[in-house]
mmCIF file of C-alpha atoms in Angstrom:
data_model
loop_
_atom_site.group_PDB
_atom_site.id
_atom_site.type_symbol
_atom_site.label_atom_id
_atom_site.label_comp_id
_atom_site.label_asym_id
_atom_site.label_seq_id
_atom_site.Cartn_x
_atom_site.Cartn_y
_atom_site.Cartn_z
ATOM 1 C CA MET A 19 43.266 153.186 92.829
ATOM 2 C CA THR A 20 45.138 149.921 93.273
ATOM 3 C CA SER A 21 44.207 147.191 90.860
ATOM 4 C CA THR A 22 44.076 143.520 91.778
ATOM 5 C CA SER A 23 46.207 141.313 89.605
ATOM 6 C CA SER A 24 46.157 138.045 91.536
ATOM 7 C CA GLY A 25 44.696 135.137 89.667
ATOM 8 C CA THR A 26 43.182 133.736 92.868
ATOM 9 C CA ASP A 27 41.421 136.796 94.236
ATOM 10 C CA ASP A 28 37.693 137.102 93.506
ATOM 11 C CA VAL A 29 37.370 140.575 91.956
ATOM 12 C CA HIS A 30 34.305 140.044 89.797
ATOM 13 C CA GLY A 31 31.924 138.534 92.315
ATOM 14 C CA GLY A 32 29.021 136.249 91.459
ATOM 15 C CA ALA A 33 28.581 132.495 91.478
ATOM 16 C CA GLY A 34 31.296 129.907 90.907
ATOM 17 C CA GLU A 35 32.401 128.606 87.528
ATOM 18 C CA PRO A 36 29.893 126.428 85.631
ATOM 19 C CA PRO A 37 30.976 122.811 85.078
ATOM 20 C CA GLY A 38 32.612 121.256 82.014
ATOM 21 C CA GLY A 39 30.650 121.554 78.792
ATOM 22 C CA LEU A 40 28.441 124.316 80.174
ATOM 23 C CA ALA A 41 31.534 126.462 80.758
ATOM 24 C CA GLU A 42 32.659 125.948 77.149
ATOM 25 C CA ALA A 43 29.204 126.834 75.856
ATOM 26 C CA LEU A 44 29.159 129.951 77.987
ATOM 27 C CA VAL A 45 32.551 131.077 76.694
ATOM 28 C CA GLU A 46 31.400 130.538 73.125
ATOM 29 C CA ALA A 47 28.193 132.498 73.778
ATOM 30 C CA LEU A 48 30.195 135.360 75.217
ATOM 31 C CA ALA A 49 32.712 135.438 72.367
ATOM 32 C CA LEU A 50 33.299 138.982 71.218
ATOM 33 C CA ASP A 51 31.991 139.963 67.812
ATOM 34 C CA ALA A 52 34.167 141.697 65.222
ATOM 35 C CA GLU A 53 32.776 145.133 66.046
ATOM 36 C CA THR A 54 33.622 144.771 69.740
ATOM 37 C CA GLU A 55 37.090 143.470 68.890
ATOM 38 C CA GLU A 56 37.673 146.549 66.719
ATOM 39 C CA PHE A 57 36.408 148.810 69.495
ATOM 40 C CA ALA A 58 38.792 147.173 71.968
ATOM 41 C CA GLN A 59 41.704 147.663 69.546
ATOM 42 C CA GLN A 60 40.881 151.370 69.234
ATOM 43 C CA ILE A 61 40.778 151.788 73.015
ATOM 44 C CA ALA A 62 44.048 149.862 73.373
ATOM 45 C CA ASP A 63 45.704 152.123 70.803
ATOM 46 C CA GLN A 64 44.562 155.259 72.653
ATOM 47 C CA VAL A 65 45.710 153.866 75.989
ATOM 48 C CA ALA A 66 49.119 152.855 74.625
ATOM 49 C CA SER A 67 49.542 156.291 73.045
ATOM 50 C CA PHE A 68 48.725 158.021 76.336
ATOM 51 C CA LEU A 69 51.168 155.895 78.325
ATOM 52 C CA LEU A 70 53.982 156.495 75.837
ATOM 53 C CA ALA A 71 53.297 160.237 75.742
ATOM 54 C CA LEU A 72 53.142 160.537 79.530
ATOM 55 C CA ARG A 73 56.546 158.867 79.901
ATOM 56 C CA ALA A 74 58.007 161.087 77.168
ATOM 57 C CA ILE A 75 56.646 164.260 78.808
ATOM 58 C CA ALA A 76 58.066 163.259 82.183
ATOM 59 C CA LYS A 77 61.439 162.374 80.654
ATOM 60 C CA GLU A 78 61.684 165.604 78.664
ATOM 61 C CA ALA A 79 60.938 167.645 81.816
ATOM 62 C CA ASP A 80 60.066 170.779 79.856
ATOM 63 C CA GLY A 81 57.498 172.499 82.053
ATOM 64 C CA GLY A 82 56.417 175.031 79.448
ATOM 65 C CA ARG A 83 55.581 172.357 76.864
ATOM 66 C CA ALA A 84 54.323 169.868 79.428
ATOM 67 C CA ILE A 85 51.198 171.819 80.382
ATOM 68 C CA SER A 86 49.894 171.976 76.804
ATOM 69 C CA LEU A 87 50.921 168.393 76.038
ATOM 70 C CA LEU A 88 49.307 167.026 79.187
ATOM 71 C CA LEU A 89 46.096 168.885 78.350
ATOM 72 C CA LEU A 90 46.102 167.245 74.930
ATOM 73 C CA GLU A 91 46.915 163.726 76.126
ATOM 74 C CA ILE A 92 44.454 163.744 79.028
ATOM 75 C CA SER A 93 41.699 165.058 76.752
ATOM 76 C CA GLN A 94 42.331 162.258 74.279
ATOM 77 C CA VAL A 95 42.329 159.480 76.866
ATOM 78 C CA LEU A 96 39.160 160.935 78.400
ATOM 79 C CA LEU A 97 37.554 160.529 74.987
ATOM 80 C CA ALA A 98 38.412 156.830 75.189
ATOM 81 C CA GLY A 99 36.879 156.740 78.651
ATOM 82 C CA ALA A 100 33.703 158.464 77.453
ATOM 83 C CA ARG A 101 33.382 155.868 74.690
ATOM 84 C CA LEU A 102 33.713 153.111 77.293
ATOM 85 C CA GLY A 103 31.160 154.793 79.533
ATOM 86 C CA ALA A 104 28.668 155.021 76.675
ATOM 87 C CA GLN A 105 28.781 151.239 76.111
ATOM 88 C CA GLN A 106 26.605 148.736 77.887
ATOM 89 C CA ASP A 107 28.368 147.097 80.814
ATOM 90 C CA PHE A 108 31.034 144.645 79.740
ATOM 91 C CA THR A 109 30.939 141.336 81.585
ATOM 92 C CA PRO A 110 34.122 139.355 82.318
ATOM 93 C CA HIS A 111 34.114 135.693 81.307
ATOM 94 C CA SER A 112 35.589 134.488 84.572
ATOM 95 C CA ARG A 113 34.857 135.030 88.240
ATOM 96 C CA TYR A 114 38.555 135.644 88.806
ATOM 97 C CA GLN A 115 40.660 138.361 87.232
ATOM 98 C CA PRO A 116 43.499 136.757 85.227
ATOM 99 C CA ASP A 117 46.979 137.361 86.591
ATOM 100 C CA VAL A 118 48.908 139.897 84.517
ATOM 101 C CA GLY A 119 51.844 140.135 86.882
ATOM 102 C CA PRO A 120 52.864 142.935 89.244
ATOM 103 C CA GLU A 121 51.891 146.523 88.601
ATOM 104 C CA PRO A 122 54.499 148.619 86.757
ATOM 105 C CA ASP A 123 56.891 150.626 88.920
ATOM 106 C CA LEU A 124 55.870 154.202 88.187
ATOM 107 C CA ASP A 125 57.708 155.874 91.071
ATOM 108 C CA GLU A 126 60.316 157.387 88.740
ATOM 109 C CA LEU A 127 57.573 158.719 86.450
ATOM 110 C CA ARG A 128 55.718 160.206 89.409
ATOM 111 C CA MET A 129 58.846 161.857 90.804
ATOM 112 C CA ARG A 130 59.798 163.324 87.419
ATOM 113 C CA LEU A 131 56.327 164.810 87.042
ATOM 114 C CA ALA A 132 56.381 166.192 90.584
ATOM 115 C CA LEU A 133 59.747 167.893 90.027
ATOM 116 C CA MET A 134 58.648 169.313 86.691
ATOM 117 C CA LEU A 135 55.291 170.632 87.926
ATOM 118 C CA ASP A 136 56.851 171.975 91.129
ATOM 119 C CA ASN A 137 54.511 174.348 92.984
ATOM 120 C CA ILE A 138 51.523 173.657 90.758
ATOM 121 C CA ASP A 139 51.665 169.928 91.479
ATOM 122 C CA THR A 140 49.352 170.243 94.495
ATOM 123 C CA TYR A 141 45.769 171.187 93.697
ATOM 124 C CA SER A 142 42.239 170.839 95.082
ATOM 125 C CA PHE A 143 39.114 169.378 93.522
ATOM 126 C CA VAL A 144 35.690 167.962 94.350
ATOM 127 C CA PHE A 145 35.695 164.195 93.752
ATOM 128 C CA ASP A 146 31.896 163.872 93.815
ATOM 129 C CA PRO A 147 29.916 167.033 92.909
ATOM 130 C CA TYR A 148 26.867 165.580 94.643
ATOM 131 C CA VAL A 149 28.858 165.178 97.860
ATOM 132 C CA PRO A 150 30.890 168.398 97.547
ATOM 133 C CA GLU A 151 33.878 167.668 99.750
ATOM 134 C CA VAL A 152 37.069 169.387 98.600
ATOM 135 C CA VAL A 153 40.010 167.003 98.251
ATOM 136 C CA GLU A 154 43.669 168.005 98.020
ATOM 137 C CA SER A 155 45.848 165.936 95.713
ATOM 138 C CA GLN A 156 48.942 166.013 93.527
ATOM 139 C CA LEU A 157 48.864 165.964 89.745
ATOM 140 C CA SER A 158 51.904 163.696 89.699
ATOM 141 C CA ASP A 159 50.211 161.119 91.972
ATOM 142 C CA ASP A 160 46.958 161.216 90.026
ATOM 143 C CA LEU A 161 48.634 160.873 86.634
ATOM 144 C CA ALA A 162 50.594 157.871 87.911
ATOM 145 C CA ALA A 163 47.370 156.324 89.267
ATOM 146 C CA ILE A 164 45.640 156.854 85.910
ATOM 147 C CA ALA A 165 48.601 155.237 84.136
ATOM 148 C CA THR A 166 48.465 152.229 86.490
ATOM 149 C CA ASP A 167 44.776 151.598 85.809
ATOM 150 C CA LEU A 168 45.197 151.971 82.060
ATOM 151 C CA ASP A 169 48.276 149.762 81.978
ATOM 152 C CA THR A 170 46.461 146.934 83.770
ATOM 153 C CA GLY A 171 43.792 146.850 81.069
ATOM 154 C CA LEU A 172 46.405 147.049 78.332
ATOM 155 C CA ARG A 173 48.238 144.033 79.708
ATOM 156 C CA HIS A 174 44.971 142.052 79.743
ATOM 157 C CA PHE A 175 44.430 143.082 76.124
ATOM 158 C CA ARG A 176 47.930 142.106 75.034
ATOM 159 C CA ASP A 177 47.534 138.749 76.789
ATOM 160 C CA GLY A 178 44.499 138.073 74.598
ATOM 161 C CA ASN A 179 41.921 138.670 77.354
ATOM 162 C CA VAL A 180 40.003 141.275 75.373
ATOM 163 C CA GLY A 181 36.768 140.963 77.354
ATOM 164 C CA GLU A 182 38.662 141.344 80.617
ATOM 165 C CA ALA A 183 40.493 144.401 79.278
ATOM 166 C CA LEU A 184 37.243 146.091 78.261
ATOM 167 C CA TRP A 185 35.637 145.257 81.603
ATOM 168 C CA TRP A 186 38.625 146.620 83.544
ATOM 169 C CA TRP A 187 38.971 149.818 81.509
ATOM 170 C CA GLN A 188 35.249 150.522 81.814
ATOM 171 C CA PHE A 189 35.046 149.683 85.531
ATOM 172 C CA SER A 190 38.145 151.659 86.481
ATOM 173 C CA TYR A 191 37.055 154.614 84.311
ATOM 174 C CA VAL A 192 33.758 154.897 86.172
ATOM 175 C CA SER A 193 35.216 154.218 89.611
ATOM 176 C CA SER A 194 38.587 155.957 89.500
ATOM 177 C CA TRP A 195 40.656 157.158 86.580
ATOM 178 C CA GLY A 196 37.904 159.032 84.762
ATOM 179 C CA ASN A 197 37.330 161.295 87.747
ATOM 180 C CA LEU A 198 41.036 161.809 88.352
ATOM 181 C CA ALA A 199 41.655 162.629 84.690
ATOM 182 C CA GLY A 200 38.808 165.146 84.677
ATOM 183 C CA ALA A 201 40.151 166.842 87.802
ATOM 184 C CA ALA A 202 43.701 166.952 86.418
ATOM 185 C CA LEU A 203 42.425 168.403 83.142
ATOM 186 C CA ASN A 204 40.583 171.152 85.011
ATOM 187 C CA ALA A 205 43.659 171.991 87.071
ATOM 188 C CA LEU A 206 45.874 172.275 83.990
ATOM 189 C CA LEU A 207 43.256 174.364 82.226
ATOM 190 C CA SER A 208 43.297 176.769 85.187
ATOM 191 C CA VAL A 209 47.039 177.244 84.684
ATOM 192 C CA VAL A 210 46.531 177.966 80.987
ATOM 193 C CA ALA A 211 43.626 180.318 81.734
ATOM 194 C CA HIS A 212 45.798 182.322 84.112
ATOM 195 C CA ASP A 213 48.568 182.606 81.565
ATOM 196 C CA ARG A 214 46.460 183.469 78.519
ATOM 197 C CA LEU A 215 43.553 185.408 79.953
ATOM 198 C CA ASP A 216 45.195 186.966 82.991
ATOM 199 C CA VAL A 217 42.176 186.064 85.106
ATOM 200 C CA ASP A 218 41.995 185.307 88.789
ATOM 201 C CA VAL A 219 42.226 181.589 89.421
ATOM 202 C CA ASP A 220 42.294 179.620 92.630
ATOM 203 C CA LEU A 221 46.066 179.601 93.047
ATOM 204 C CA ASP A 222 48.138 181.160 95.779
ATOM 205 C CA ALA A 223 50.987 183.571 94.989
ATOM 206 C CA ASP A 224 53.633 180.840 94.822
ATOM 207 C CA GLN A 225 51.511 178.746 92.441
ATOM 208 C CA VAL A 226 50.861 181.744 90.177
ATOM 209 C CA ALA A 227 54.586 182.460 90.016
ATOM 210 C CA ALA A 228 55.298 178.801 89.258
ATOM 211 C CA ALA A 229 52.695 178.774 86.475
ATOM 212 C CA ASP A 230 54.234 181.892 84.953
ATOM 213 C CA ALA A 231 57.686 180.349 85.065
ATOM 214 C CA LEU A 232 56.535 177.090 83.478
ATOM 215 C CA LEU A 233 54.713 178.818 80.642
ATOM 216 C CA THR A 234 57.242 181.570 79.868
ATOM 217 C CA ASP A 235 58.973 179.471 77.208
ATOM 218 C CA ARG A 236 55.871 177.823 75.820
ATOM 219 C CA PRO A 237 55.998 177.448 72.018
#
């Protein structure tokens, strides 16, 4: 999912900005309480930890360790997403999304992950279980897309736009990265299940061999 970072594009919808003093009163009324600020800090910490870990995993390029580490990191960031999903809808203070600059260049990260995951990079999943259409995707692409969404919210947070960060993380979790993270987690779990339980999983012969090779040296 591509995020919109332009300060002039209308991404929130709704009526125009209220005039003068009314705008100031509205901002004051929408000021975040201490509990919400603390919640935002916790989410920001989890997001930052995930992004750092994902870059480290890609840089290390150790396939055997990567599967277990990715399972751990995706599970933890999904917990952050579940906490966001359980909250009432956050409302941005402005009609326009503040400009946080261009999206990070994650091509190198994506390529490193693709090379490391090799034949198990491509997988299939159902994006919407109520409209069960099977979609083929790549773990490397989906992890990079998740990182992009999370990074956008983190930059809002670090710029002091805490309400905008919470709105973006919550919106993008429901609309995009939450589903991708769940699908990626399931795919990685299938690899682990094959290795540990020796059960039949939905992988072709090449993918099974690749999974075996990746997990041979697992600690």
